[in-house]
Tab-separated table of N, CA, C and O and ligand atoms in Angstrom:
chain	number	residue	atom	x	y	z
Y	355	MET	N	-20.447	3.437	11.270
Y	355	MET	CA	-19.657	2.337	10.603
Y	355	MET	C	-19.546	2.619	9.107
Y	355	MET	O	-20.490	3.067	8.447
Y	356	LYS	N	-18.375	2.279	8.609
Y	356	LYS	CA	-18.082	2.536	7.177
Y	356	LYS	C	-18.479	1.320	6.398
Y	356	LYS	O	-18.066	0.206	6.617
Y	357	THR	N	-19.320	1.555	5.409
Y	357	THR	CA	-19.813	0.388	4.633
Y	357	THR	C	-19.477	0.634	3.109
Y	357	THR	O	-19.857	-0.185	2.294
Y	358	ASN	N	-18.852	1.709	2.816
Y	358	ASN	CA	-18.482	1.936	1.391
Y	358	ASN	C	-17.528	0.834	0.888
Y	358	ASN	O	-16.536	0.597	1.533
Y	359	PRO	N	-17.871	0.261	-0.283
Y	359	PRO	CA	-16.905	-0.693	-0.854
Y	359	PRO	C	-15.667	-0.089	-1.273
Y	359	PRO	O	-15.647	1.127	-1.602
Y	360	GLU	N	-14.583	-0.823	-1.089
Y	360	GLU	CA	-13.312	-0.298	-1.533
Y	360	GLU	C	-12.726	-1.335	-2.552
Y	360	GLU	O	-13.040	-2.537	-2.562
Y	361	THR	N	-11.848	-0.844	-3.385
Y	361	THR	CA	-11.245	-1.742	-4.417
Y	361	THR	C	-10.091	-2.478	-3.796
Y	361	THR	O	-9.125	-1.835	-3.287
Y	362	CYS	N	-10.218	-3.755	-3.857
Y	362	CYS	CA	-9.126	-4.607	-3.366
Y	362	CYS	C	-7.875	-4.499	-4.233
Y	362	CYS	O	-7.941	-4.471	-5.459
Y	363	GLY	N	-6.739	-4.367	-3.595
Y	363	GLY	CA	-5.497	-4.206	-4.352
Y	363	GLY	C	-4.987	-5.470	-4.998
Y	363	GLY	O	-4.103	-5.446	-5.758
Y	364	ILE	N	-5.597	-6.629	-4.636
Y	364	ILE	CA	-5.175	-7.855	-5.196
Y	364	ILE	C	-6.046	-8.346	-6.321
Y	364	ILE	O	-5.629	-8.533	-7.415
Y	365	CYS	N	-7.369	-8.535	-6.052
Y	365	CYS	CA	-8.247	-8.969	-7.023
Y	365	CYS	C	-8.986	-7.835	-7.800
Y	365	CYS	O	-9.598	-8.071	-8.835
Y	366	GLU	N	-8.774	-6.612	-7.365
Y	366	GLU	CA	-9.290	-5.421	-8.019
Y	366	GLU	C	-10.857	-5.433	-8.111
Y	366	GLU	O	-11.393	-4.857	-9.015
Y	367	GLN	N	-11.454	-6.070	-7.170
Y	367	GLN	CA	-12.929	-6.037	-7.104
Y	367	GLN	C	-13.395	-5.224	-5.913
Y	367	GLN	O	-12.576	-5.067	-4.926
Y	368	GLU	N	-14.564	-4.648	-5.977
Y	368	GLU	CA	-15.047	-3.873	-4.881
Y	368	GLU	C	-15.562	-4.755	-3.769
Y	368	GLU	O	-16.444	-5.556	-3.992
Y	369	LYS	N	-15.066	-4.562	-2.583
Y	369	LYS	CA	-15.438	-5.325	-1.448
Y	369	LYS	C	-15.662	-4.444	-0.238
Y	369	LYS	O	-15.082	-3.388	-0.137
Y	370	THR	N	-16.484	-4.869	0.701
Y	370	THR	CA	-16.748	-4.113	1.892
Y	370	THR	C	-15.938	-4.697	3.051
Y	370	THR	O	-15.674	-3.975	3.999
Y	371	LYS	N	-15.640	-5.920	3.000
Y	371	LYS	CA	-14.881	-6.571	4.118
Y	371	LYS	C	-13.448	-6.757	3.707
Y	371	LYS	O	-13.131	-7.344	2.663
Y	372	GLY	N	-12.537	-6.362	4.557
Y	372	GLY	CA	-11.140	-6.534	4.287
Y	372	GLY	C	-10.271	-5.809	5.318
Y	372	GLY	O	-10.791	-5.250	6.285
Y	373	ILE	N	-8.969	-5.783	5.021
Y	373	ILE	CA	-8.042	-5.111	5.872
Y	373	ILE	C	-7.217	-4.137	5.098
Y	373	ILE	O	-7.126	-4.241	3.866
Y	374	HIS	N	-6.651	-3.206	5.808
Y	374	HIS	CA	-5.769	-2.247	5.147
Y	374	HIS	C	-4.282	-2.532	5.487
Y	374	HIS	O	-4.000	-2.657	6.690
Y	375	LEU	N	-3.498	-2.703	4.471
Y	375	LEU	CA	-2.059	-2.832	4.665
Y	375	LEU	C	-1.477	-1.537	4.203
Y	375	LEU	O	-1.278	-1.281	3.035
Y	376	TYR	N	-1.225	-0.625	5.156
Y	376	TYR	CA	-0.823	0.720	4.838
Y	376	TYR	C	-1.848	1.311	3.945
Y	376	TYR	O	-3.003	1.513	4.327
Y	377	THR	N	-1.468	1.646	2.723
Y	377	THR	CA	-2.476	2.334	1.813
Y	377	THR	C	-3.264	1.350	1.013
Y	377	THR	O	-4.158	1.790	0.249
Y	378	LEU	N	-2.911	0.057	1.011
Y	378	LEU	CA	-3.564	-0.931	0.164
Y	378	LEU	C	-4.736	-1.618	0.932
Y	378	LEU	O	-4.553	-2.032	2.054
Y	379	PHE	N	-5.828	-1.677	0.253
Y	379	PHE	CA	-6.972	-2.440	0.788
Y	379	PHE	C	-6.929	-3.905	0.253
Y	379	PHE	O	-6.750	-4.116	-0.943
Y	380	VAL	N	-6.994	-4.847	1.158
Y	380	VAL	CA	-7.034	-6.269	0.734
Y	380	VAL	C	-8.300	-6.881	1.326
Y	380	VAL	O	-8.541	-6.804	2.499
Y	381	CYS	N	-9.112	-7.434	0.430
Y	381	CYS	CA	-10.410	-8.020	0.876
Y	381	CYS	C	-10.133	-9.295	1.650
Y	381	CYS	O	-9.078	-9.908	1.585
Y	382	SER	N	-11.167	-9.617	2.490
Y	382	SER	CA	-10.973	-10.878	3.347
Y	382	SER	C	-10.650	-12.121	2.604
Y	382	SER	O	-9.858	-12.940	3.060
Y	383	GLU	N	-11.222	-12.252	1.414
Y	383	GLU	CA	-10.948	-13.469	0.583
Y	383	GLU	C	-9.467	-13.508	0.164
Y	383	GLU	O	-8.799	-14.521	0.298
Y	384	CYS	N	-8.933	-12.369	-0.314
Y	384	CYS	CA	-7.547	-12.351	-0.728
Y	384	CYS	C	-6.644	-12.466	0.482
Y	384	CYS	O	-5.602	-13.138	0.322
Y	385	GLU	N	-7.012	-11.907	1.556
Y	385	GLU	CA	-6.259	-12.080	2.832
Y	385	GLU	C	-6.089	-13.534	3.158
Y	385	GLU	O	-4.922	-14.013	3.385
Y	386	GLN	N	-7.192	-14.313	3.067
Y	386	GLN	CA	-7.132	-15.714	3.346
Y	386	GLN	C	-6.240	-16.439	2.262
Y	386	GLN	O	-5.424	-17.313	2.647
Y	387	GLU	N	-6.411	-16.046	1.043
Y	387	GLU	CA	-5.571	-16.666	-0.027
Y	387	GLU	C	-4.114	-16.487	0.238
Y	387	GLU	O	-3.319	-17.383	0.141
Y	388	ILE	N	-3.763	-15.232	0.602
Y	388	ILE	CA	-2.369	-14.924	0.860
Y	388	ILE	C	-1.836	-15.824	2.082
Y	388	ILE	O	-0.700	-16.332	1.975
Y	389	ILE	N	-2.631	-15.909	3.091
Y	389	ILE	CA	-2.245	-16.616	4.298
Y	389	ILE	C	-1.966	-18.096	3.900
Y	389	ILE	O	-1.079	-18.760	4.380
Y	390	GLN	N	-2.851	-18.624	2.992
Y	390	GLN	CA	-2.765	-20.042	2.678
Y	390	GLN	C	-1.788	-20.368	1.601
Y	390	GLN	O	-1.538	-21.553	1.333
Y	391	THR	N	-1.245	-19.403	0.943
Y	391	THR	CA	-0.328	-19.580	-0.108
Y	391	THR	C	1.043	-19.875	0.371
Y	391	THR	O	1.591	-19.124	1.213
Y	392	GLU	N	1.687	-20.932	-0.081
Y	392	GLU	CA	3.024	-21.284	0.280
Y	392	GLU	C	4.027	-20.353	-0.438
Y	392	GLU	O	3.822	-19.986	-1.569
Y	393	PRO	N	5.105	-20.002	0.246
Y	393	PRO	CA	6.110	-19.095	-0.432
Y	393	PRO	C	6.652	-19.651	-1.711
Y	393	PRO	O	7.179	-18.916	-2.511
Y	394	ASN	N	6.631	-20.941	-1.906
Y	394	ASN	CA	7.176	-21.535	-3.116
Y	394	ASN	C	6.108	-21.640	-4.217
Y	394	ASN	O	6.351	-22.134	-5.317
Y	395	ASP	N	4.929	-21.224	-3.897
Y	395	ASP	CA	3.835	-21.198	-4.893
Y	395	ASP	C	4.023	-19.991	-5.813
Y	395	ASP	O	4.431	-18.887	-5.389
Y	396	GLU	N	3.692	-20.156	-7.098
Y	396	GLU	CA	3.776	-19.142	-8.052
Y	396	GLU	C	2.890	-17.889	-7.698
Y	396	GLU	O	3.254	-16.737	-7.922
Y	397	LYS	N	1.744	-18.215	-7.098
Y	397	LYS	CA	0.829	-17.139	-6.719
Y	397	LYS	C	1.426	-16.190	-5.650
Y	397	LYS	O	1.055	-15.024	-5.570
Y	398	TYR	N	2.273	-16.739	-4.852
Y	398	TYR	CA	2.841	-15.998	-3.732
Y	398	TYR	C	3.645	-14.833	-4.287
Y	398	TYR	O	3.583	-13.692	-3.767
Y	399	ASN	N	4.409	-15.022	-5.367
Y	399	ASN	CA	5.122	-13.976	-6.014
Y	399	ASN	C	4.211	-12.892	-6.551
Y	399	ASN	O	4.468	-11.720	-6.507
Y	400	TYR	N	3.080	-13.331	-7.096
Y	400	TYR	CA	2.075	-12.451	-7.667
Y	400	TYR	C	1.522	-11.517	-6.506
Y	400	TYR	O	1.471	-10.323	-6.695
Y	401	TYR	N	1.272	-12.087	-5.391
Y	401	TYR	CA	0.733	-11.326	-4.270
Y	401	TYR	C	1.823	-10.352	-3.788
Y	401	TYR	O	1.550	-9.182	-3.498
Y	402	LEU	N	3.019	-10.852	-3.651
Y	402	LEU	CA	4.161	-10.005	-3.259
Y	402	LEU	C	4.295	-8.836	-4.149
Y	402	LEU	O	4.536	-7.670	-3.632
Y	403	LYS	N	4.220	-9.037	-5.469
Y	403	LYS	CA	4.340	-7.952	-6.401
Y	403	LYS	C	3.319	-6.920	-6.168
Y	403	LYS	O	3.526	-5.688	-6.204
Y	404	LYS	N	2.080	-7.388	-5.978
Y	404	LYS	CA	0.953	-6.462	-5.706
Y	404	LYS	C	1.199	-5.684	-4.399
Y	404	LYS	O	0.983	-4.493	-4.332
Y	405	LEU	N	1.668	-6.445	-3.407
Y	405	LEU	CA	1.859	-5.738	-2.095
Y	405	LEU	C	2.972	-4.725	-2.173
Y	405	LEU	O	3.055	-3.772	-1.447
Y	406	LYS	N	3.960	-5.031	-3.042
Y	406	LYS	CA	5.076	-4.095	-3.162
Y	406	LYS	C	4.743	-2.774	-3.800
Y	406	LYS	O	5.475	-1.836	-3.749
Y	407	ASN	N	3.513	-2.739	-4.379
Y	407	ASN	CA	3.051	-1.477	-4.914
Y	407	ASN	C	2.705	-0.416	-3.834
Y	407	ASN	O	2.574	0.688	-4.056
Y	408	ILE	N	2.639	-0.960	-2.638
Y	408	ILE	CA	2.443	-0.070	-1.497
Y	408	ILE	C	3.642	0.828	-1.391
Y	408	ILE	O	4.775	0.364	-1.411
Y	409	ASN	N	3.345	2.107	-1.172
Y	409	ASN	CA	4.465	3.091	-1.123
Y	409	ASN	C	5.108	2.974	0.261
Y	409	ASN	O	4.969	3.779	1.117
Y	410	ARG	N	5.814	1.854	0.464
Y	410	ARG	CA	6.448	1.647	1.741
Y	410	ARG	C	7.637	0.729	1.549
Y	410	ARG	O	7.546	-0.463	1.701
Y	411	PRO	N	8.755	1.284	1.039
Y	411	PRO	CA	9.867	0.501	0.614
Y	411	PRO	C	10.479	-0.412	1.718
Y	411	PRO	O	11.137	-1.368	1.338
Y	412	THR	N	10.287	-0.094	2.931
Y	412	THR	CA	10.960	-0.877	3.972
Y	412	THR	C	10.165	-2.176	4.348
Y	412	THR	O	10.647	-2.936	5.110
Y	413	LEU	N	8.954	-2.281	3.849
Y	413	LEU	CA	8.056	-3.360	4.256
Y	413	LEU	C	8.660	-4.765	4.110
Y	413	LEU	O	8.562	-5.551	4.998
Y	414	PHE	N	9.383	-4.953	2.956
Y	414	PHE	CA	9.839	-6.336	2.757
Y	414	PHE	C	11.425	-6.417	2.873
Y	414	PHE	O	11.981	-7.349	2.400
Y	415	SER	N	12.023	-5.362	3.442
Y	415	SER	CA	13.398	-5.437	3.506
Y	415	SER	C	13.898	-6.251	4.729
Y	415	SER	O	13.168	-6.502	5.633
N	1427	ZN	ZN1	-9.524	-9.259	-3.123
């Protein structure tokens, strides 16, 4: 089992629990935040911007 902490692409803190979205690691807390954020929330745009840093241009098309 892999227990090395990874840097979350959203909060930029080292976490051991989370998911990988392509090349980006998102910790469980941020994952929950994103799920609970409404698309009209200012934070949603912030998350989207972060997620768009993933080298995967077709993701949001
Ligand atoms: Zn995070």
